[in-house]
Amino acid sequence: MTSEPDRFAVRIRQPADAGAEGAAELSLMIAPIIGQDADALEAALARGPVVVAQDVSLAEAEQLVGVFENLGATAEVVAPSDDATRPLFGAEAGPEPVAPGWRRVVTKPRERLPEGDRRATSP
């Protein structure tokens, strides 16, 4: 019997309708939050979903999901499915797992801000 993990991460992807300029802008806003280079993040997002903010608590991961969604990204909490294969940048691998070494975590739904309202709190 496996127990629930105590450390999590956040998987982000750019919206399907975001063009190159939108992806660059999104990367510029998210990169400082996760401590990554904006150009590297933009390139990774262009290839598909990216697992970021690894090794955080569930509360921190949920807060980051809110921040990233308010900035315009699609985000969800993920947990390691195998510690030996935890990547820095993950690629979509189908519904389960969500990226190599990661699985989706079901969290409680949260209230979304109205479209265009980009208020975000610091993680």
XYZ file of C-alpha atoms in Angstrom:
123
model
C 0.000 0.000 0.000
C 1.477 3.347 -1.031
C 1.079 6.417 1.094
C 0.323 9.885 -0.162
C 3.463 11.881 -0.933
C 4.419 14.807 1.260
C 6.201 16.722 -1.514
C 4.663 17.912 -4.763
C 5.338 19.898 -7.932
C 3.345 21.936 -10.427
C 2.907 21.085 -14.099
C 2.327 24.088 -16.366
C 1.592 24.526 -20.040
C 0.775 27.492 -22.186
C -2.799 27.898 -23.414
C -3.410 26.370 -26.845
C -4.378 29.773 -28.249
C -1.194 31.513 -27.024
C 0.989 32.539 -29.919
C 4.752 32.967 -29.800
C 4.417 36.421 -28.221
C 2.019 35.113 -25.567
C 4.349 32.236 -24.750
C 7.301 34.609 -24.395
C 5.304 36.913 -22.109
C 4.115 33.985 -19.986
C 7.682 32.701 -19.650
C 8.943 36.141 -18.602
C 6.352 36.269 -15.803
C 6.748 32.689 -14.539
C 10.534 32.227 -14.846
C 11.455 34.495 -11.882
C 8.894 32.751 -9.669
C 10.431 29.325 -10.299
C 14.042 30.503 -10.575
C 14.502 29.470 -14.209
C 15.807 31.260 -17.285
C 12.884 32.720 -19.274
C 14.304 31.615 -22.638
C 14.813 28.039 -21.418
C 11.283 27.977 -19.971
C 9.816 29.360 -23.199
C 11.608 26.679 -25.232
C 10.441 23.944 -22.853
C 6.823 25.181 -22.947
C 6.938 25.198 -26.753
C 7.667 21.443 -26.603
C 4.820 20.732 -24.177
C 3.919 20.765 -20.475
C 6.706 21.458 -17.985
C 7.004 20.187 -14.396
C 8.263 23.049 -12.196
C 8.426 24.081 -8.533
C 9.429 20.596 -7.471
C 9.667 19.437 -3.870
C 7.080 21.812 -2.385
C 4.260 21.136 0.061
C 0.718 20.561 -1.191
C -0.322 24.003 0.095
C 2.572 25.669 -1.755
C 1.796 23.727 -4.931
C -1.879 24.714 -4.792
C -0.906 28.361 -4.246
C 1.481 28.250 -7.208
C -1.239 26.716 -9.398
C -3.397 29.732 -8.578
C -0.591 32.180 -9.322
C 0.310 30.512 -12.626
C -3.338 30.297 -13.727
C -3.852 33.966 -12.890
C -0.844 34.750 -15.087
C -2.453 32.849 -17.977
C -0.922 29.363 -17.806
C -2.737 26.076 -17.427
C -1.455 24.505 -14.196
C -2.058 21.506 -11.956
C -0.536 19.834 -8.914
C 1.491 16.682 -9.593
C 3.329 14.253 -7.334
C 6.329 12.026 -7.982
C 5.405 8.528 -9.059
C 8.994 7.291 -8.953
C 11.703 9.316 -7.201
C 14.412 7.834 -9.416
C 12.968 9.411 -12.570
C 11.986 12.901 -11.414
C 12.864 15.234 -14.326
C 13.407 18.998 -14.217
C 11.407 19.524 -17.394
C 8.755 16.923 -18.194
C 7.005 16.172 -21.446
C 3.407 15.070 -21.894
C 3.213 11.295 -21.671
C -0.535 10.744 -21.965
C -3.210 10.912 -19.303
C -1.283 8.955 -16.639
C 1.432 9.628 -15.789
C 1.298 13.319 -16.746
C 5.061 13.424 -17.350
C 7.831 10.891 -16.821
C 8.014 10.249 -13.103
C 4.931 12.329 -12.215
C 1.249 11.666 -11.621
C -1.723 13.993 -11.320
C -2.970 14.943 -7.844
C -6.656 15.674 -7.330
C -7.114 18.823 -5.273
C -10.164 20.769 -4.207
C -11.554 23.166 -6.808
C -10.797 26.814 -6.210
C -12.510 30.001 -7.210
C -11.216 31.428 -10.477
C -10.714 35.137 -11.007
C -12.791 36.818 -13.723
C -11.225 36.826 -17.205
C -8.615 39.573 -17.470
C -8.106 39.864 -13.696
C -4.469 38.902 -13.175
C -4.131 39.558 -9.449
C -1.625 37.167 -7.993
C -0.245 36.663 -4.546
C 3.364 35.900 -3.835
C 4.081 32.203 -3.390
